[in-house]
Tab-separated table of C-alpha atoms in Angstrom:
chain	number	residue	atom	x	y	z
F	1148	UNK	CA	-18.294	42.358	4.786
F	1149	UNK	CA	-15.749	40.602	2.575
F	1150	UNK	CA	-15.959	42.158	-0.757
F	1151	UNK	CA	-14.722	39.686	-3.780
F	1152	UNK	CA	-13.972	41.475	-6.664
F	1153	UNK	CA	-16.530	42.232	-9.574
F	1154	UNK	CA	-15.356	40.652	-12.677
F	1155	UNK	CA	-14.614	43.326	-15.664
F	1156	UNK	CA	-17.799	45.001	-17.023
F	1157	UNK	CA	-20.225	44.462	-13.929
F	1158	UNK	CA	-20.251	48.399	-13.675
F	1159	UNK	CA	-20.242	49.966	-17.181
F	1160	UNK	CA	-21.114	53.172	-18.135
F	1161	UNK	CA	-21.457	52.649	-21.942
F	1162	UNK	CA	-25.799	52.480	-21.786
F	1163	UNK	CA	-25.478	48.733	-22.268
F	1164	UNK	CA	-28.234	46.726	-20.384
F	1165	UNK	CA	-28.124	46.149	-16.297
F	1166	UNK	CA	-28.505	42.662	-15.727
F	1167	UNK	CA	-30.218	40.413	-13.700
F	1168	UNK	CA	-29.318	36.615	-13.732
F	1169	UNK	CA	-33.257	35.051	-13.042
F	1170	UNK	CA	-33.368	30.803	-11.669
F	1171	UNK	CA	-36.099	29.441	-12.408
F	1172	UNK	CA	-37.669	25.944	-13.175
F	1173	UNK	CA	-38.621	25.461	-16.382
F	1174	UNK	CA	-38.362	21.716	-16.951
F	1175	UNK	CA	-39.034	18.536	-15.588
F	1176	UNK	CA	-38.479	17.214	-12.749
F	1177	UNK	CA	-38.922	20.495	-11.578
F	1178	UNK	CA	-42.594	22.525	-11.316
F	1179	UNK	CA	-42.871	23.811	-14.542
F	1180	UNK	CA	-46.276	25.331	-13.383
F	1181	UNK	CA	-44.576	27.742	-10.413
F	1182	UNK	CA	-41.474	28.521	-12.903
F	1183	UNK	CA	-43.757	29.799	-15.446
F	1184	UNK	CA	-45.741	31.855	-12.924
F	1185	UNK	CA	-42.507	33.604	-11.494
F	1186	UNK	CA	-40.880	33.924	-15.134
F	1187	UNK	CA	-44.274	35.830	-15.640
F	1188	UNK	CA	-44.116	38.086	-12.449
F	1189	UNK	CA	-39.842	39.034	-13.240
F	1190	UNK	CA	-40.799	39.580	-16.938
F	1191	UNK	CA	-43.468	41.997	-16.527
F	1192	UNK	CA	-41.549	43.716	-13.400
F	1193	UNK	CA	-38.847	44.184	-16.574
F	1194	UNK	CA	-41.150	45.418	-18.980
F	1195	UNK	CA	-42.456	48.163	-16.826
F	1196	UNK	CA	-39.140	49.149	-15.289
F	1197	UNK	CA	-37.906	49.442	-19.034
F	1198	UNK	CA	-41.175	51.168	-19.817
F	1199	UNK	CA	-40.289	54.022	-17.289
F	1200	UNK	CA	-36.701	54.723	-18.295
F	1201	UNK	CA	-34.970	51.780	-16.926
F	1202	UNK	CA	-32.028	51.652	-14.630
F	1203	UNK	CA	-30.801	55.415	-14.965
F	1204	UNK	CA	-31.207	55.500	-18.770
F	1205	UNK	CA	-30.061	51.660	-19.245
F	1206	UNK	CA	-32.102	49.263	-20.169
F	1207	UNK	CA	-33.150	46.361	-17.369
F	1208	UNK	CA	-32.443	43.024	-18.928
F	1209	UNK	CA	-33.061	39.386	-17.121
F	1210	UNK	CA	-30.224	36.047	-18.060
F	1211	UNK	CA	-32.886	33.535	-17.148
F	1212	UNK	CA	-32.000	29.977	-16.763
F	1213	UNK	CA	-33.619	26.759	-16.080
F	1214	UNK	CA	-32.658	25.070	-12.840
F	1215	UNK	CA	-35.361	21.933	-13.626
F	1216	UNK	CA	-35.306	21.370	-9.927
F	1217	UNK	CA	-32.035	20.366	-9.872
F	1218	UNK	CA	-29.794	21.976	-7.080
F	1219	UNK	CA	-26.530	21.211	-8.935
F	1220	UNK	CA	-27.253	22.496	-12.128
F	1221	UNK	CA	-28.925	25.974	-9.788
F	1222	UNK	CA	-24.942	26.034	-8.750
F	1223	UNK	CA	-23.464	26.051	-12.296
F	1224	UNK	CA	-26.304	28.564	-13.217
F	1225	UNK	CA	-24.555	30.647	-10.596
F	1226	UNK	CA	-21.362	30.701	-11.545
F	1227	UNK	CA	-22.461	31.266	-15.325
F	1228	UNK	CA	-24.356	34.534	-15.053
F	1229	UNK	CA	-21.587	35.730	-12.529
F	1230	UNK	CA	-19.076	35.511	-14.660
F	1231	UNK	CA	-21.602	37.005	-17.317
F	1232	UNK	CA	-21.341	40.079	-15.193
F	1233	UNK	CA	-24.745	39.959	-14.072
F	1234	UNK	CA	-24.577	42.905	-11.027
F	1235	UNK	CA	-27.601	40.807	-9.207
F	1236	UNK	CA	-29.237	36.998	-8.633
F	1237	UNK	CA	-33.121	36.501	-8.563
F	1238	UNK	CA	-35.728	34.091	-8.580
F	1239	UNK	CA	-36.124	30.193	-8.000
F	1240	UNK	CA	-38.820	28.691	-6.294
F	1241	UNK	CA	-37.840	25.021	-4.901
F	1242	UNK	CA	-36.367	25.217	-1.595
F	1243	UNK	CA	-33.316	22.702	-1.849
F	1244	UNK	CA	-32.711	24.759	-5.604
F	1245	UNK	CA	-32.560	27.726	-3.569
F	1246	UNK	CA	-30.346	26.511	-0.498
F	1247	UNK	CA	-27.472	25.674	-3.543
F	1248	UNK	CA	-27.727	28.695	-5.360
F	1249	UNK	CA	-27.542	31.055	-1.931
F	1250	UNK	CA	-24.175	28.941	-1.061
F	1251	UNK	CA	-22.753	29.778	-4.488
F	1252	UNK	CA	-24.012	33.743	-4.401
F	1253	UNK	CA	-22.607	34.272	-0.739
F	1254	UNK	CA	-19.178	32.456	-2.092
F	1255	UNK	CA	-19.030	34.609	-5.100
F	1256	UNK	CA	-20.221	37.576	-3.314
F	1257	UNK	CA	-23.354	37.798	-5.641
F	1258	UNK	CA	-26.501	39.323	-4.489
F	1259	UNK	CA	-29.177	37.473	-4.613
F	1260	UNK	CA	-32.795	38.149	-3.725
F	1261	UNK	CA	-34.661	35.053	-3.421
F	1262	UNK	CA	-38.084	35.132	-4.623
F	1263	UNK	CA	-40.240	31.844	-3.525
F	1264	UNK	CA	-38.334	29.797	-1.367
F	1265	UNK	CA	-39.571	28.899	2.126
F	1266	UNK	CA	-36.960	27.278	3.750
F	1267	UNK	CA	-35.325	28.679	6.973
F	1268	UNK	CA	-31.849	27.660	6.364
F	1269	UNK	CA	-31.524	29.125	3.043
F	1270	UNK	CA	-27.469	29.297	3.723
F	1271	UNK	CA	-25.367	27.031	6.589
F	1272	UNK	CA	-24.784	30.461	7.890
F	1273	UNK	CA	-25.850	33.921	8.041
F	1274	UNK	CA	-24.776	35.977	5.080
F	1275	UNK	CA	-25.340	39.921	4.455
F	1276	UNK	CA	-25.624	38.927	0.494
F	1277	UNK	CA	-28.504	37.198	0.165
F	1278	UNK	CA	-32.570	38.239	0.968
F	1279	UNK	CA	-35.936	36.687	0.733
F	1280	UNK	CA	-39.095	37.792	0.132
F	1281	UNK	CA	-40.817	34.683	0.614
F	1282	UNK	CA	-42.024	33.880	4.302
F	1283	UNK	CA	-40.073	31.300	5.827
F	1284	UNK	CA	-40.907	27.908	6.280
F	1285	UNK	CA	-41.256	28.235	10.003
F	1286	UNK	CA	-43.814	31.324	10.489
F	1287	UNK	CA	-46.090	30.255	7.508
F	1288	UNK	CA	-46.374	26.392	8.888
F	1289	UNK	CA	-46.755	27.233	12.106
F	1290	UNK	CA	-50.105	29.483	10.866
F	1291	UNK	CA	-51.015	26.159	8.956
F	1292	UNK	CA	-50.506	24.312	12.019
F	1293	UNK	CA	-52.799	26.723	13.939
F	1294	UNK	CA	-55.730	26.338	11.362
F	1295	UNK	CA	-55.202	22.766	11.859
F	1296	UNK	CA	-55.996	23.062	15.519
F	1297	UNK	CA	-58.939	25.865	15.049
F	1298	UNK	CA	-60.623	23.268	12.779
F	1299	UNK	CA	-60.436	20.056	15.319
F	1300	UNK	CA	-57.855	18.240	13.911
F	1301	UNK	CA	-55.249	16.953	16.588
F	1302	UNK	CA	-54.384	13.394	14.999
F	1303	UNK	CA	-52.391	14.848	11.919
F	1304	UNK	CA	-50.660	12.064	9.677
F	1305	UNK	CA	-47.963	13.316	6.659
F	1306	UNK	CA	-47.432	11.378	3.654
F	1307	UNK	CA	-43.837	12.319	3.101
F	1308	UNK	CA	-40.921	11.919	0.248
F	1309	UNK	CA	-37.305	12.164	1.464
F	1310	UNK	CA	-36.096	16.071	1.341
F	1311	UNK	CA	-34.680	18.298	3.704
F	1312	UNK	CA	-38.022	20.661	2.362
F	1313	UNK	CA	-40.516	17.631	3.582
F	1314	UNK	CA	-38.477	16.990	6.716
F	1315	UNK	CA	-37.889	20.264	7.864
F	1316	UNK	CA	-42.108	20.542	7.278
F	1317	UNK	CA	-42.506	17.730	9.304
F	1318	UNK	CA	-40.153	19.075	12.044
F	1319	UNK	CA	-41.859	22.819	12.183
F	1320	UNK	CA	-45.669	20.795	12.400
F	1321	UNK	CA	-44.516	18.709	15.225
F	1322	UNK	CA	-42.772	20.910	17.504
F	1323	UNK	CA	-45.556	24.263	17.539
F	1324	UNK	CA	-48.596	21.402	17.692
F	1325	UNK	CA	-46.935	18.848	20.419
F	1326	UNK	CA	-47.405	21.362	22.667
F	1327	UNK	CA	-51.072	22.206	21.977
F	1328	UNK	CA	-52.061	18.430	22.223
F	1329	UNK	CA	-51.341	17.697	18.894
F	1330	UNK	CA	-49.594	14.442	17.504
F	1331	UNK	CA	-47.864	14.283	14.036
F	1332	UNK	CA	-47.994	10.708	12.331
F	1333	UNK	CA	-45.073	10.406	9.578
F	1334	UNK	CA	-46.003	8.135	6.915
F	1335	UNK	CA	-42.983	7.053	4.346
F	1336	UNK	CA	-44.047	7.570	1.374
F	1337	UNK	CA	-41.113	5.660	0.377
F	1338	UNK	CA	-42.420	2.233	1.092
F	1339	UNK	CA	-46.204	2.735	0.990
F	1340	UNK	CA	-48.951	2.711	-1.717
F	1341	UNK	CA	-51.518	4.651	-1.994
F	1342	UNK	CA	-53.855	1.989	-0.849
F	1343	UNK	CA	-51.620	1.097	2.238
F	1344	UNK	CA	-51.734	4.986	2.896
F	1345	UNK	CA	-55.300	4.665	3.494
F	1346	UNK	CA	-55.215	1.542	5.733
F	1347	UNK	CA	-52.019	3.477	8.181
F	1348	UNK	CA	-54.712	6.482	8.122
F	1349	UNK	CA	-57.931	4.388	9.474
F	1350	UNK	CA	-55.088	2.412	12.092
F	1351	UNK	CA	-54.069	5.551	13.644
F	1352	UNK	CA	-57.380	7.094	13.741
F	1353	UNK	CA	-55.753	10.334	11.528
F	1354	UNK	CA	-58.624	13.160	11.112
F	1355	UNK	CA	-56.131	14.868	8.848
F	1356	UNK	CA	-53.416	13.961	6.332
F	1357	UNK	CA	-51.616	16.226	4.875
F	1358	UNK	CA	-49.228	16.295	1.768
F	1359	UNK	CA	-45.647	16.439	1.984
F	1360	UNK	CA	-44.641	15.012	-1.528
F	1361	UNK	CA	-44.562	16.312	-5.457
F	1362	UNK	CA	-47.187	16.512	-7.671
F	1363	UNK	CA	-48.467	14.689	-10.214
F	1364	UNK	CA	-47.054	12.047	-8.452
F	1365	UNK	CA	-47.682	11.095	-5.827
F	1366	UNK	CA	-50.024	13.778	-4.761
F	1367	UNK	CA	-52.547	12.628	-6.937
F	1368	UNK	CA	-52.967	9.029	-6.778
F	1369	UNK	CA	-53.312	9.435	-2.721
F	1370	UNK	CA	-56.069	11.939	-2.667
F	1371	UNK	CA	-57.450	9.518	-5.305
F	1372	UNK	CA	-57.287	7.076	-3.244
F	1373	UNK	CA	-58.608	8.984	-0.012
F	1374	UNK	CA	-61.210	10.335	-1.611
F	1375	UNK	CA	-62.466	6.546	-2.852
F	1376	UNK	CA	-61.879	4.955	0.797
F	1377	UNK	CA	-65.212	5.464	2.339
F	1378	UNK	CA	-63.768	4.676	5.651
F	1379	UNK	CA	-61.813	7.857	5.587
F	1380	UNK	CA	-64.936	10.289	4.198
F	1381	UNK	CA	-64.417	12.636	7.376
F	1382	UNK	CA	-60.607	12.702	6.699
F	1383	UNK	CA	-59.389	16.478	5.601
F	1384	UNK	CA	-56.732	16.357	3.149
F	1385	UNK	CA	-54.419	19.212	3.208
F	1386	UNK	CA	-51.170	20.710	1.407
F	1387	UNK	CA	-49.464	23.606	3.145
F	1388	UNK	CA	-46.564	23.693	0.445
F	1389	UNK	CA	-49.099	24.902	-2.351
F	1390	UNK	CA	-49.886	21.826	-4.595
F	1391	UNK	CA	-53.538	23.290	-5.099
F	1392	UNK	CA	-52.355	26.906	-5.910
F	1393	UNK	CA	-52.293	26.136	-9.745
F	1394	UNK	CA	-54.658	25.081	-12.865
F	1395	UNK	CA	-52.620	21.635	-13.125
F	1396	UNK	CA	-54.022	20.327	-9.614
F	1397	UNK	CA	-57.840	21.136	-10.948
F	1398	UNK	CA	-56.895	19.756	-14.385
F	1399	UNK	CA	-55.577	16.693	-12.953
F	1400	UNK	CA	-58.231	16.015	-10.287
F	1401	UNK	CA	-61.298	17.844	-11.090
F	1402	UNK	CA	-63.936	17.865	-7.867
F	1403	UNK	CA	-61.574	15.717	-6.038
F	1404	UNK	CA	-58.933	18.438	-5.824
F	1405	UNK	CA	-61.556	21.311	-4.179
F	1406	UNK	CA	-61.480	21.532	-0.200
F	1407	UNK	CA	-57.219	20.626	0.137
F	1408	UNK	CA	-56.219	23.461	2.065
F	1409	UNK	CA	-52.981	24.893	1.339
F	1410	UNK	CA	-50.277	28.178	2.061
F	1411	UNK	CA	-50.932	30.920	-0.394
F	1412	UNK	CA	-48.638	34.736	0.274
F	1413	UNK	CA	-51.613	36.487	-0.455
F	1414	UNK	CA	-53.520	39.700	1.629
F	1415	UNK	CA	-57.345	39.176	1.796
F	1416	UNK	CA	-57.588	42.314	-1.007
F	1417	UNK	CA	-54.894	43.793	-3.434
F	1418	UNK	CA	-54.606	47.318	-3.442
F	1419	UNK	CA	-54.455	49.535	-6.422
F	1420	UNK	CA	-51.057	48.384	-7.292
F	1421	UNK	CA	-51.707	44.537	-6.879
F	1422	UNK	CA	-55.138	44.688	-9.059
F	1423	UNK	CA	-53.326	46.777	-11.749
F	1424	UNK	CA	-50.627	43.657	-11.093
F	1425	UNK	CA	-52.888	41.301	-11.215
F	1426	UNK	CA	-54.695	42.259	-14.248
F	1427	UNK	CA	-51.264	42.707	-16.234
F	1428	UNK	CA	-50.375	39.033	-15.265
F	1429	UNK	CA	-53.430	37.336	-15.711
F	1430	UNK	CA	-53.034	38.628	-19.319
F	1431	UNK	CA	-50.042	37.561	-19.736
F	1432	UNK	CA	-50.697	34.133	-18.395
F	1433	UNK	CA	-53.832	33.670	-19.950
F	1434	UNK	CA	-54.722	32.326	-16.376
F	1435	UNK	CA	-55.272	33.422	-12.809
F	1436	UNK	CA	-52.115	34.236	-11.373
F	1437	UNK	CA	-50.852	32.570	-8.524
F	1438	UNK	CA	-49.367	34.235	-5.702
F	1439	UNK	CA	-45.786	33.159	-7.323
F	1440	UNK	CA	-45.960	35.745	-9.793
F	1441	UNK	CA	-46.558	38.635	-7.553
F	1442	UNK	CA	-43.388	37.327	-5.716
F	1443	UNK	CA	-41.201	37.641	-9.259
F	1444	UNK	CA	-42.763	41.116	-9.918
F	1445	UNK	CA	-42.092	42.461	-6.442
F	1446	UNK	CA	-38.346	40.752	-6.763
F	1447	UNK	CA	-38.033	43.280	-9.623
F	1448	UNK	CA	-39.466	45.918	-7.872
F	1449	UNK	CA	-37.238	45.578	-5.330
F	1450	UNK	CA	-34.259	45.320	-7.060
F	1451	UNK	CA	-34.713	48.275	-9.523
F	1452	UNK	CA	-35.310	50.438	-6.540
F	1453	UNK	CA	-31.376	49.205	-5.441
F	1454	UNK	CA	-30.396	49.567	-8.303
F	1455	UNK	CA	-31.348	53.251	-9.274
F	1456	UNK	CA	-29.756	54.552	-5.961
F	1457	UNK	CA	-26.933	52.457	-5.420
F	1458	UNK	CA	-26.045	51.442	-9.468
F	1459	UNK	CA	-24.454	47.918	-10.044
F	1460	UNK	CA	-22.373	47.364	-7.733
F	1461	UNK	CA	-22.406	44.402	-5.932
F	1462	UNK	CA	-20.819	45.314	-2.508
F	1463	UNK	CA	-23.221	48.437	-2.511
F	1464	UNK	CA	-26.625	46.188	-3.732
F	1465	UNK	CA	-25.863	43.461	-0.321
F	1466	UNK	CA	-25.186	46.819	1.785
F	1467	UNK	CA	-28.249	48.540	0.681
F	1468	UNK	CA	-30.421	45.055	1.944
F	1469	UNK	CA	-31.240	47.195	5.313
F	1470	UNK	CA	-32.338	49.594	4.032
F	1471	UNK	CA	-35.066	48.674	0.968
F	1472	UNK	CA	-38.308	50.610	1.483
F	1473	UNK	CA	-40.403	49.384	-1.688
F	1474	UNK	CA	-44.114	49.247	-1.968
F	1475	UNK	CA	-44.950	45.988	-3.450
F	1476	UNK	CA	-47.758	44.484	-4.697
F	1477	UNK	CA	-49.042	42.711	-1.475
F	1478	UNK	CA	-47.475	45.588	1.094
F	1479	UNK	CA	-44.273	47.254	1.588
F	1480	UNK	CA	-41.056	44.969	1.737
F	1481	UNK	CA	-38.509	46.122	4.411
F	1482	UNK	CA	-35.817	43.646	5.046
F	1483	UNK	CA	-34.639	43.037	8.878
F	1484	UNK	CA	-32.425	40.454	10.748
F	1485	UNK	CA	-35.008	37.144	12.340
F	1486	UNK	CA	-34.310	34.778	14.897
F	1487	UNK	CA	-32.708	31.666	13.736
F	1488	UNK	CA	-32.727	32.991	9.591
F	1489	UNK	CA	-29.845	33.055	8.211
F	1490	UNK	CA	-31.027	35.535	5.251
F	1491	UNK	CA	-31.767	39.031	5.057
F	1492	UNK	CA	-36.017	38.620	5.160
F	1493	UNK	CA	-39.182	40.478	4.638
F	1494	UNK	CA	-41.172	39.628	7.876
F	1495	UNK	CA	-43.023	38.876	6.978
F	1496	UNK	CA	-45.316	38.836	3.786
F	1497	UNK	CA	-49.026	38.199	4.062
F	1498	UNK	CA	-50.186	34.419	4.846
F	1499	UNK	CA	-53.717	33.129	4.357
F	1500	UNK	CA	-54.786	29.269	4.475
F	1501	UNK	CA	-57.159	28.952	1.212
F	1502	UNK	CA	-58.722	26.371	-0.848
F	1503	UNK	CA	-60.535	25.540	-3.878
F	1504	UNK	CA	-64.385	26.163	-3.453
F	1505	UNK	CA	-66.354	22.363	-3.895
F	1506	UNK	CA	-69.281	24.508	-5.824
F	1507	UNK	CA	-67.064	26.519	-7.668
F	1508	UNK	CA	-63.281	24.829	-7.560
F	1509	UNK	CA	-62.066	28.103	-10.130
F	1510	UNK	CA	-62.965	30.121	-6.516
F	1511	UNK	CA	-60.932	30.086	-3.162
F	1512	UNK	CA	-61.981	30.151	-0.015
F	1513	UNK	CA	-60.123	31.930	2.329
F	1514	UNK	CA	-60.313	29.931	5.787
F	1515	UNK	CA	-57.106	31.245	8.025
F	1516	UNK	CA	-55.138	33.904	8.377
F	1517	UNK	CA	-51.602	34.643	9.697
């Protein structure tokens, strides 16, 4: 591949810290809730790599910045921490956030292991520097399109907010249930209420809507609103792009938020590495950790492991993508070449369909998996 230079001090030999440059959203308008959760995961990954003699003696250090959601400002991030001499990229969880930043680290030849984002075309097209551990968009929607079926539902309205994310949701939903009898009604979120979302949903006779928009708003003024409308007390609500997956959704709708089911990158049990995980982050959250944070710890994992055998060199880091071999905490992460992703990807990490227990809504339910 085309190798641009490393700017002075990427590979230095002096003990000083390797570093990682870390995007994440940490701010408004972007989900402060996810950003915290995969701050959490890289930071402990950090700690414990540092714990057990770092990167060959040198200390593992993350330049975290705050991409609030905002793809343009993910871009600049880029550029800053590569010309900080950061020898790797990691992190981000919005989609759109994630497209920008993988265009800047494949033009600066910056390798960049992308934690959280889903969507397929993380770059215009294919590049050897950058790799994903989350599943795409395309394999985990199609599983959420499947439970959809399983469970009856074959009238499937979306309330949806303009984004290549949303649309390209929209697109995956249509095209694996059109074929199995299903039909996809796209309401504009755009132009309707909440109220009027109800009315489209008793016109076209929807068993399902699901959630393609951001949370607080709108999410939760239209399941308000659904859940009120006793025309529409057999509707399911869903939300495949995780909405439910932290404290926030049960803080801001209580009972009303239980029984949404949504995406979660979760196996059915952690092993022994996972629970140990698990236990370290829920401490350090003071919460249940979502499956966000085991993506930012197994980003570190992975990357240490590069980094010990090939050092901090970017060239040799993209090279090595092939051939990562790391146990992480929800299975081992191998990196291969997939139809139609542009991206170096684990295929594929594990995918259930879960949701918050009515009885208990502290408790998922596990209802599908992929």
């Amino acid at each position: 591949m085309n190798t641009p230079p490393s700017p002075p001090g990427v590979e230095r030999t002096d003990g000083s810290a390797v570093r990682i440059g870390a995007l994440v959203p940490l701010t408004r308008p972007g989900w402060v809730e996810a950003g915290r959760h995969l701050l959490a995961g890289l930071e402990l990954g950090v700690r414990e790599v540092n714990d057990t003699g770092g990167i060959a003696g040198r200390p593992l250090e993350l330049v975290v910045r705050d991409t609030a959601a905002d793809p343009r400002r993910a871009a600049a991030a880029v550029d800053e921490v590569a010309g900080l001499g950061v020898a790797a990229l990691a992190g981000e969880y919005h989609s759109v956030v994630a497209r920008a930043a993988a265009a800047r680290a494949d033009a600066l030849g910056l390798p960049f292991l992308c934690s959280s984002a889903v969507l397929d075309a993380l770059t215009e097209q294919p590049t050897e520097w950058v790799a994903r551990l989350a599943p795409a968009q395309s394999h985990g929607w199609r599983i959420y399109a499947d439970f959809l079926l399983g469970a009856g539902h074959s009238r499937i309205a979306v309330a949806a907010q303009p984004s290549v994310y949303w649309a390209s949701g929209t697109r995956v939903l249509r095209d694996h249930l059109a074929p199995r009898g299903g039909t996809v009604i796209e309401l504009d979120m755009g132009a309707l209420s909440p109220t009027a979302v109800c009315d489209e949903l008793v016109g076209h006779r929807a068993t399902a809507l699901l959630l393609l928009v951001g949370h607080p708003e709108p999410a939760v003024p239209i399941v308000r609103a659904v859940r009120r409308d006793p025309r529409l007390a057999e509707v399911m609500i869903g939300a495949p792009a995780g909405q439910p997956e932290f404290a926030g959704w049960a803080t801001s709708l209580g009972d009303d938020g239980a029984a949404i089911p949504f995406l979660r990158y979760l196996p059915e049990r952690l092993g022994p590495l996972g629970t140990r995980v698990g236990t370290a982050l829920r401490e350090r959250l003071a919460e249940a950790p979502s499956f966000v944070a085991f993506e930012g710890y197994d980003t570190v994992a992975v990357l240490a492991d590069v980094l010990r055998s090939q050092g901090a060199d970017r060239a040799r880091i993209a090279e090595s993508w092939p051939r990562v071999a790391v146990e992480g905490t929800r299975g081992r992460i191998r990196f291969s070449r997939t139809p139609d992703i542009s991206v170096w990807q684990w295929a594929w990490a594990p995918v259930q369909v879960v949701d918050r227990d009515p009885a208990e809504p502290e408790r998922f339910r596990i209802l599908h998996t992929g």
